[in-house]
Amino acid sequence: MIITRTPFRVSLCGGGSDIKSFYEKHGGCVLSTTINKYMYITSHPSFDKKTTVLKYSKTETVQNVDDIEHNIFRECLKQEGLEGLEITSIADVPSGTGLGSSSSFTVGLIKNLKCYKREYISKPDVAASACNMENNIVHTTNGKQDQYAAAFGGLNFYKFNKDGSVDVEPVLMDHEAFKQLEKNLIMLYVGGEHKASAILEEQSKNIVSAKDKEEGQKRIMEMTYDLKYELEHNNIDAVGKILDENWKIKRTLASGISNPQFDEWYERGIKAGATGGKLLGAGGSGFFLFYVPEEKQEKFRKEMSDLPEMEFKFDHQGTTVIFVN
């Protein structure tokens, strides 16, 4: 049996610039961290060696890998030339909540299957393989940030170059500032479900065809560089201001990113003591992330108590094999 554990990510700034139509023209960058919420993938030989069994939100039992309905399972198994396995996926947080769970699944599955074959795969290679799988083979998304975050783990600055290459730079901070940043970020669950691919497809078209939206995405990229600078100088309170401006621009880039209810929750959060925040992921559902100075958190939690809080810590490892029998 092989078990892999792959973290979910929280994108702080830059999302959208990792879309191919944008970074091929302007370059792109994202600053994100992974958290201690995970996707677990287990694999072991099926009892019936001629049968492949997959267990996720449903159970599939097939004699031929080509008959698998789940496109990522099907194509990853075909890519590795494997069959006759029983594979299970379990997640700490539901899909469609803006934490990059789909890419964490792909990264974790690729890592797991490579380990099953006793083949080593590096973090850059598993990230690139997951991007190719999702963007070019099954066409479930058109971004890159989630796959790289899940593979590498930690607080990183990802630079998406015009030629398609990706540079990964750890964001280096003093330990105390790093821990305080972790304490000052509060995540509230607002529910709902979204199809990230549909929102990203609209955003992808808008940021290259509408001048104001293209300029908005370029401004978000500039703020991402600013955020990297401020964090590396331990000015964590700059996070709130940058998150606030980022969110105000982001929600204009596609129709499904926000709605009046989300706007109302956001304004309530600001009045309750947050200095900034954003809806995580493509938008439309999931979690609001707020930056709240520690001395204002008691009031904030009281006034926002109708929205469940999900406590979290930063993750540092990225996708990992945690068990081999």
Coordinates of C-alpha atoms in Angstrom, one line a residue, residues 12 33 155 171-185 227-239 291-294 297 314 316:
L12 CA -2.7 35.5 -1.2
T33 CA 1.0 29.2 1.0
L155 CA 5.0 30.1 1.5
V171 CA 9.4 33.8 0.8
L172 CA 11.9 34.3 3.6
M173 CA 10.7 35.9 6.8
D174 CA 11.8 36.1 10.4
H175 CA 10.2 33.3 12.4
E176 CA 8.2 35.5 14.7
A177 CA 6.7 37.5 11.8
F178 CA 5.9 34.3 10.0
K179 CA 4.1 32.9 13.0
Q180 CA 2.2 36.2 13.5
L181 CA 1.1 36.1 9.8
E182 CA -0.3 32.7 10.4
K183 CA -2.2 33.9 13.5
N184 CA -3.6 37.0 11.7
L185 CA -5.2 35.0 8.8
L227 CA 3.5 41.7 -1.2
K228 CA 6.7 39.6 -1.6
Y229 CA 8.8 42.7 -0.7
E230 CA 6.7 43.6 2.3
L231 CA 6.7 40.0 3.7
E232 CA 10.4 39.6 3.2
H233 CA 10.8 42.8 5.3
N234 CA 8.5 41.4 7.9
N235 CA 5.8 44.0 7.3
I236 CA 2.9 41.6 7.7
D237 CA 0.3 44.3 8.2
A238 CA 0.7 45.2 4.6
V239 CA -1.1 42.0 3.8
Y291 CA -6.4 39.5 7.6
V292 CA -7.3 40.5 11.1
P293 CA -4.8 42.0 13.6
E294 CA -4.6 39.9 16.7
Q297 CA -9.8 39.1 16.5
F314 CA 0.8 26.6 7.3
H316 CA 5.8 23.3 4.7

